[in-house]
mmCIF file of C-alpha atoms in Angstrom:
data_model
loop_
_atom_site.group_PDB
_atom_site.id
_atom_site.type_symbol
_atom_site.label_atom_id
_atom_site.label_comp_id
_atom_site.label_asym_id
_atom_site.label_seq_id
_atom_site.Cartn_x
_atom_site.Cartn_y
_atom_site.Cartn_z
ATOM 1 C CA UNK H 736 84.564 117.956 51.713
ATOM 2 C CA UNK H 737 88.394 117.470 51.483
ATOM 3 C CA UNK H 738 90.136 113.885 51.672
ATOM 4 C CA UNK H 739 93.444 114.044 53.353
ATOM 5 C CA UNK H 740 95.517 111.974 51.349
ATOM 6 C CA UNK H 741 97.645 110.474 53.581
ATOM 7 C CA UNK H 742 94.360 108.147 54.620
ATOM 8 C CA UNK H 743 94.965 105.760 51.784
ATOM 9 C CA UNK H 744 98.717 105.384 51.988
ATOM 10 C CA UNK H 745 98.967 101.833 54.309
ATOM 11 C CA UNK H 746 102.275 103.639 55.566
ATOM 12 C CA UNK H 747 100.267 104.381 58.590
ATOM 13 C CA UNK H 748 99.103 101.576 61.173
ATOM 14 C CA UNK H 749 95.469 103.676 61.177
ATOM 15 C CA UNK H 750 95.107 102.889 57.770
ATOM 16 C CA UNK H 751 95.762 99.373 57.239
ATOM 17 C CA UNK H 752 93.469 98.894 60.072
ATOM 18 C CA UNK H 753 90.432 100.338 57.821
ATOM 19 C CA UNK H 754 91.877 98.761 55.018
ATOM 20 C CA UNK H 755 92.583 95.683 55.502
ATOM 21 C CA UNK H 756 92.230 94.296 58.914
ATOM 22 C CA UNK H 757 88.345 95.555 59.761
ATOM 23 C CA UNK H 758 87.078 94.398 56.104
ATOM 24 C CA UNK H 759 88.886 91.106 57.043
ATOM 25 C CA UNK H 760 87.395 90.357 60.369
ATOM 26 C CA UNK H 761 83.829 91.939 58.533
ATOM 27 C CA UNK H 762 83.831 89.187 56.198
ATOM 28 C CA UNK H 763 85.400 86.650 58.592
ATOM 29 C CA UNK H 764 84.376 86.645 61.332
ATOM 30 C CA UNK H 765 81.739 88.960 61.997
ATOM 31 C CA UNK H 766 79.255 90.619 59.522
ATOM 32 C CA UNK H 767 77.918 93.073 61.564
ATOM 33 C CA UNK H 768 81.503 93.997 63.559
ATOM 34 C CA UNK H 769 81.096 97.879 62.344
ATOM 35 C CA UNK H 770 77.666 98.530 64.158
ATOM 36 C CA UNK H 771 79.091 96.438 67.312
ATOM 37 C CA UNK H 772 82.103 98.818 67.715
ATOM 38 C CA UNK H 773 79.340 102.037 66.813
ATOM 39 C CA UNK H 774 78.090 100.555 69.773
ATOM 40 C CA UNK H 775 80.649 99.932 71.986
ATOM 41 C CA UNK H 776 82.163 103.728 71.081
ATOM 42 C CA UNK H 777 78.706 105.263 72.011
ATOM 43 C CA UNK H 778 79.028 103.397 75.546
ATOM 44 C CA UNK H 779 82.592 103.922 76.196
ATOM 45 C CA UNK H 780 81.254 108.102 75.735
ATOM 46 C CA UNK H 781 78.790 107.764 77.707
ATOM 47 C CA UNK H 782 80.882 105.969 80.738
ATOM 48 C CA UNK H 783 83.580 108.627 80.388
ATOM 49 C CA UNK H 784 80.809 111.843 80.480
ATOM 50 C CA UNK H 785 79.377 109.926 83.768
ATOM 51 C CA UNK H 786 82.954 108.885 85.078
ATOM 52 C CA UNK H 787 84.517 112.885 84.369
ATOM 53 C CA UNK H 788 81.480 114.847 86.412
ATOM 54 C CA UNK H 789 81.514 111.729 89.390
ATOM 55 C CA UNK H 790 85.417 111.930 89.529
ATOM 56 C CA UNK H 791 85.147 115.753 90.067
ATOM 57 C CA UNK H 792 82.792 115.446 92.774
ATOM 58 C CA UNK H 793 84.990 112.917 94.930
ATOM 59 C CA UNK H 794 88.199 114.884 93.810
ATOM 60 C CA UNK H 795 86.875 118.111 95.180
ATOM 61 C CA UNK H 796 85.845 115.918 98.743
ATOM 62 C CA UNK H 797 89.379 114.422 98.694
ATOM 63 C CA UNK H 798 91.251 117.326 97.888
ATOM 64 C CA UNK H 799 91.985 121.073 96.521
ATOM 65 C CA UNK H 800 93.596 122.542 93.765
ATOM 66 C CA UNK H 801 96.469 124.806 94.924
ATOM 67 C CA UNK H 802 99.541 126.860 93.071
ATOM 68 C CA UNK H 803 99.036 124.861 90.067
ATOM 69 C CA UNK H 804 98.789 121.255 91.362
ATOM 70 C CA UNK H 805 96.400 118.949 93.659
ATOM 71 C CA UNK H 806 97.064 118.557 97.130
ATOM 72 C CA UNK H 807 95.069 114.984 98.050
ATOM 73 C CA UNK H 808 94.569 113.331 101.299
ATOM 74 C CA UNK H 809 96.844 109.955 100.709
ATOM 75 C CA UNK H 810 94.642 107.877 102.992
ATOM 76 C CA UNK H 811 91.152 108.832 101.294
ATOM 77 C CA UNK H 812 92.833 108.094 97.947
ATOM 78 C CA UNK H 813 94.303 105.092 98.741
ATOM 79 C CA UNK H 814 90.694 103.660 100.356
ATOM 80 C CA UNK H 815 88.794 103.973 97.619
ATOM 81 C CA UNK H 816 88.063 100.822 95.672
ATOM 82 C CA UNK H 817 90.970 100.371 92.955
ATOM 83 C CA UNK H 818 89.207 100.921 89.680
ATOM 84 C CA UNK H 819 88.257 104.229 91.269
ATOM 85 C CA UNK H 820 91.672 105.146 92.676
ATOM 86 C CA UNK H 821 92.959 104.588 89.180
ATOM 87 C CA UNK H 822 90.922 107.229 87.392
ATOM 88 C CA UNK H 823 91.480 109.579 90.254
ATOM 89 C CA UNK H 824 94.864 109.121 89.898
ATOM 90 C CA UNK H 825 94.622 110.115 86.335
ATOM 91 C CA UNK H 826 92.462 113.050 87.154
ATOM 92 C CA UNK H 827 95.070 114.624 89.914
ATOM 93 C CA UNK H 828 97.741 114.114 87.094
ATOM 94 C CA UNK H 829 95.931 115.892 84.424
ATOM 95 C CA UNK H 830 96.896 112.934 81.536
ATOM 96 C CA UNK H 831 96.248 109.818 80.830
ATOM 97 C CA UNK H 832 99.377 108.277 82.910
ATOM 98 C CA UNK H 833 100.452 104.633 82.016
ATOM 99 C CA UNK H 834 99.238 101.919 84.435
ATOM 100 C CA UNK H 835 102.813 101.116 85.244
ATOM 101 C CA UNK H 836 103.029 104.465 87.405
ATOM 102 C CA UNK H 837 98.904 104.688 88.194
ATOM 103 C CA UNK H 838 100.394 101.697 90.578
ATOM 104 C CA UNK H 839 103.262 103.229 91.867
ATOM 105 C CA UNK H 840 101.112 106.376 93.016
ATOM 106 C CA UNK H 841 98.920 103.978 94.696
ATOM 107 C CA UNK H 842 101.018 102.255 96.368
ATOM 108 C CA UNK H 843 103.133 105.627 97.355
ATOM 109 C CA UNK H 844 99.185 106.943 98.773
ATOM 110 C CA UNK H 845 99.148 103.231 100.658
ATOM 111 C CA UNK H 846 102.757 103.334 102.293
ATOM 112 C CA UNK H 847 102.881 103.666 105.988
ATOM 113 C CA UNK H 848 105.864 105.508 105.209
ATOM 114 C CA UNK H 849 105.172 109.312 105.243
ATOM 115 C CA UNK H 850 107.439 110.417 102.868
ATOM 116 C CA UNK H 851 108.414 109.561 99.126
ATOM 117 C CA UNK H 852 107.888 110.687 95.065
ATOM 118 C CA UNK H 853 107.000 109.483 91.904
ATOM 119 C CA UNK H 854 108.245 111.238 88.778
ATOM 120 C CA UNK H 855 106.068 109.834 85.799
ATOM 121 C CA UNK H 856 106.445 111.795 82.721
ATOM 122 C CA UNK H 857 105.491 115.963 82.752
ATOM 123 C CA UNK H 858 104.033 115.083 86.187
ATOM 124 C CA UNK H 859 105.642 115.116 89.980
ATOM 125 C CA UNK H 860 103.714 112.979 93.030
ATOM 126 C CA UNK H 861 104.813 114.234 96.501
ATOM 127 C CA UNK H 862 104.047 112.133 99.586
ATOM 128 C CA UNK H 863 104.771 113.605 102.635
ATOM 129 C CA UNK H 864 103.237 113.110 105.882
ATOM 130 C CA UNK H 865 99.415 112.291 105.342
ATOM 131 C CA UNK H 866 99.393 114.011 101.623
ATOM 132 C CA UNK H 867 99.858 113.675 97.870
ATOM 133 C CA UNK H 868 100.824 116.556 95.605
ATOM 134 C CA UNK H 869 100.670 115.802 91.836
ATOM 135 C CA UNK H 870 102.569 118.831 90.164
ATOM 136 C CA UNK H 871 103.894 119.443 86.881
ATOM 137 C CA UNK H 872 107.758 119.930 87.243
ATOM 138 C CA UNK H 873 108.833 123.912 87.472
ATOM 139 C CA UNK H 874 104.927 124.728 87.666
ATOM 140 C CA UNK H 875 105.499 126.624 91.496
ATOM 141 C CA UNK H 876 107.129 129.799 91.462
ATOM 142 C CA UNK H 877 110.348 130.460 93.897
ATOM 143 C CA UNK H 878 110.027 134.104 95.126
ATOM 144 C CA UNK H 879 113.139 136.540 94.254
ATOM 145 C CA UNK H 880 114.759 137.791 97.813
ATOM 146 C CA UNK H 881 114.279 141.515 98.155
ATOM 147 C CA UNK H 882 115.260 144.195 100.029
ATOM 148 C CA UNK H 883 112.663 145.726 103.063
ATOM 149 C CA UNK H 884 112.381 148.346 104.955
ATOM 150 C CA UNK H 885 109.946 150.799 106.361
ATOM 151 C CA UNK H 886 106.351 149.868 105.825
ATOM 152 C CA UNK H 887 104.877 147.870 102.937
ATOM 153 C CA UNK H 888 104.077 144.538 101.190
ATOM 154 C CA UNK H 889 104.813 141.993 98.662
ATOM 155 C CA UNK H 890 102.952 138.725 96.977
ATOM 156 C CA UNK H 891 104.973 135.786 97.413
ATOM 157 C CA UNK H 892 104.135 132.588 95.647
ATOM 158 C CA UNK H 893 102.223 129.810 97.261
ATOM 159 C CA UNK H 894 102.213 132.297 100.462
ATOM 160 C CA UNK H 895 99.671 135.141 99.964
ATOM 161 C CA UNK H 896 101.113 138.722 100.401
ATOM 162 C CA UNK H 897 104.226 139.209 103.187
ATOM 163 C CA UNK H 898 103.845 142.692 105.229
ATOM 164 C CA UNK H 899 105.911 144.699 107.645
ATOM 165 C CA UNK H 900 106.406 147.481 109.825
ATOM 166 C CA UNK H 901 109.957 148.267 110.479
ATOM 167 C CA UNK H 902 110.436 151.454 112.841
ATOM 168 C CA UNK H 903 113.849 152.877 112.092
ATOM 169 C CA UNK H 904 113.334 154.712 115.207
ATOM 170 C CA UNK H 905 112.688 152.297 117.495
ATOM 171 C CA UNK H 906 114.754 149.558 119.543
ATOM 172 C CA UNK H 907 114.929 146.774 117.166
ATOM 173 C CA UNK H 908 117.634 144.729 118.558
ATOM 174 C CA UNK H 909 118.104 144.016 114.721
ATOM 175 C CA UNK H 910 121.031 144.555 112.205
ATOM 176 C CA UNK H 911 121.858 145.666 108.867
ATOM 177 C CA UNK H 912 119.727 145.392 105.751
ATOM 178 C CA UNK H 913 116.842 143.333 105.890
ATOM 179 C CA UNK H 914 116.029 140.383 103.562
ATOM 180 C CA UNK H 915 112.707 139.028 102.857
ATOM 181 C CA UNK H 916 114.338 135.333 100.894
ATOM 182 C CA UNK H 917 112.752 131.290 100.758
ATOM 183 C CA UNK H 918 113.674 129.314 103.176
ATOM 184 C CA UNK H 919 116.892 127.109 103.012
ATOM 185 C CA UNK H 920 118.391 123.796 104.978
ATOM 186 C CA UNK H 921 119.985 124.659 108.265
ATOM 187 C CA UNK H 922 117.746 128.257 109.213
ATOM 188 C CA UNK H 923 117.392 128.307 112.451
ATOM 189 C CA UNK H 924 116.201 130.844 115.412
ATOM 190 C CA UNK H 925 114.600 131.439 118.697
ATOM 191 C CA UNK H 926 111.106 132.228 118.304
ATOM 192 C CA UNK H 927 108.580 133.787 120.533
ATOM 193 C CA UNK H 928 108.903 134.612 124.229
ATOM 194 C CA UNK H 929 111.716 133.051 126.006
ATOM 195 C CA UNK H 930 112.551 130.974 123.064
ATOM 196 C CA UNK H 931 115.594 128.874 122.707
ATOM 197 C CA UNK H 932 116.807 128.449 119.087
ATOM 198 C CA UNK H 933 115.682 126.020 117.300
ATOM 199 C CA UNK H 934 115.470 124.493 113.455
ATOM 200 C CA UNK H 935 112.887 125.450 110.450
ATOM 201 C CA UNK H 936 113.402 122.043 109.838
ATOM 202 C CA UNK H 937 112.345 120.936 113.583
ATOM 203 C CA UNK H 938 109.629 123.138 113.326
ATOM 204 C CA UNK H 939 108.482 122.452 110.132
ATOM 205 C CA UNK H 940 108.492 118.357 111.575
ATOM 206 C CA UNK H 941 106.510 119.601 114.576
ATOM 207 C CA UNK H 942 104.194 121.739 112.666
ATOM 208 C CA UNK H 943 103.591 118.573 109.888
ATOM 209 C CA UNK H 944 104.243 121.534 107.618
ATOM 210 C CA UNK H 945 104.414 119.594 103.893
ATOM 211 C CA UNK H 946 107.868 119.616 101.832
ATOM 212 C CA UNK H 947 106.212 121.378 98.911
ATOM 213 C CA UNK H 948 105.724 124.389 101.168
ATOM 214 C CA UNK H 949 108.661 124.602 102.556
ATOM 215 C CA UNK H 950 110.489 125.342 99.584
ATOM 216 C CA UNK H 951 109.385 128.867 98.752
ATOM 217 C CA UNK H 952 108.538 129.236 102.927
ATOM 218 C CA UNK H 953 108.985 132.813 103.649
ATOM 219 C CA UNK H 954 112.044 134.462 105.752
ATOM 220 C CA UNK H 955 113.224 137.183 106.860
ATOM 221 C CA UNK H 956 116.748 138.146 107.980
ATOM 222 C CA UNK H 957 119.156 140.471 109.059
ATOM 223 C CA UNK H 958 122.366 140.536 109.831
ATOM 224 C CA UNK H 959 121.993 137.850 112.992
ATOM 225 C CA UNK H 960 120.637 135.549 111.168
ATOM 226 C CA UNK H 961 116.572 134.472 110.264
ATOM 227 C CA UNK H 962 114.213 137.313 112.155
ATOM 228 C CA UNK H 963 111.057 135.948 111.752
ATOM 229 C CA UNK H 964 109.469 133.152 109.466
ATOM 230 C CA UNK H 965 106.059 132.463 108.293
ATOM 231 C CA UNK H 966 103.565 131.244 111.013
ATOM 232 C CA UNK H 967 106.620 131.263 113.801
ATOM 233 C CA UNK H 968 106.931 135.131 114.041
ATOM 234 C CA UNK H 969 109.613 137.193 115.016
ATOM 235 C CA UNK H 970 113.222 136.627 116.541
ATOM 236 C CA UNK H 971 112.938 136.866 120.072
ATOM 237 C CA UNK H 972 113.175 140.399 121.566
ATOM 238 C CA UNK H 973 113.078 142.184 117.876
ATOM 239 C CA UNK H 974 110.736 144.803 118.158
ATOM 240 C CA UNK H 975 109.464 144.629 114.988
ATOM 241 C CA UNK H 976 105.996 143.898 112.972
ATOM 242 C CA UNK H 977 106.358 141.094 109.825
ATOM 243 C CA UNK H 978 102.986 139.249 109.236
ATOM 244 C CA UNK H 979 101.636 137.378 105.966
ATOM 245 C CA UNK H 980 97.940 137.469 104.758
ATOM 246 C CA UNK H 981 96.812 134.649 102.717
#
């Protein structure tokens, strides 16, 4: 056994609470104060073992864990009764978050506004459309653009693996060097069949695709412009093959 001495300088608050102030209240106010806070630690352990397997089970019915960070349906969370909310709220963060921003998450998750943040410390909450995303800041990738051509394949965060087919040979109604980059503000194309062009950024509205995915969406372009994006396909009339698997 090996006393640290720093436990009997009264240079630290922790100390001149064993000290002074519990042999004070002991002798006091209450002789038997040290077996009623043995107590009262022994049920606050027992609430949080019961409280950390229960919260997992509603977490995992509200919600799923994706590219580092819970993505939480903002209505379920915000109809739950508020003592539960709270600890949920804790849970999706990861850390024990001040009450002062437990409340402004709840009341982001309760807005009939679809859209909105809160940035408590070494956490990010997302609102947009119908969900939350708690992240920590800088925890999702941005995929590097690259250079394609021919056949092949590449992982792209948050987006499973991008493949293509590009025929050299063939008709492709494309030009230049193809670029497989993120999506940025103002892309814009004519998808499909008889297409007429038309905004990510509409589409991504029509689609109630969430902000945090558009960021790192996947695009490819040439030298007209985007060629085909994630779950819109390919330019109109380009004659080629670009697909992602999740």
């Amino acid at each position: 056994w090996r006393e640290d001495t720093s436990n009997q300088t009264r240079a630290y608050a922790r100390n001149r609470i064993r000290h002074d102030l519990l042999p004070q209240l002991r002798e006091q106010w209450n002789p038997g104060l040290p077996s009623n806070l043995a107590s009262l630690a022994d049920i606050a352990h027992e609430e949080e073992e019961y409280w950390r397997e229960r919260l997992s089970e509603i977490a995992a019915q509200m919600g799923s864990q994706r590219d580092g960070g819970w993505e939480v349906d903002a209505s379920q969370l915000a109809s739950q009764p508020r003592a539960v909310a709270r600890r949920l709220i804790r849970h999706f963060a990861g850390q024990n978050l001040g009450l002062e921003h437990v409340e402004e998450i709840l009341e982001l998750a309760r807005s009939p506004r679809g859209e909105g943040q809160v940035t408590p410390p070494n956490v990010l909450v997302i609102r947009s459309f119908g969900s939350l995303r708690f992240e920590r800041p800088g925890a999702v990738a941005i995929g590097a653009p690259s250079r394609i051509q021919g056949r092949g394949g590449t992982g792209w965060p948050g987006h499973g693996i991008i493949r293509w087919e590009l025929d050299d040979n063939a008709n492709l109604k494309v030009s230049g060097p193809m670029l497989l980059r993120s999506w940025t503000a103002g892309d814009a194309y004519p998808p499909g069949i008889g297409g007429r062009r038309v905004s990510l950024a509409d589409l991504f509205e029509k689609e109630r695709v969430p902000s945090w995915q558009r960021r790192n969406w996947p695009i490819v372009e040439d030298g007209y412009g985007v060629l085909w994006a994630k779950r819109f396909g390919v330019r109109e009339g380009a004659d080629v093959r670009i697909w992602s698997e999740e």
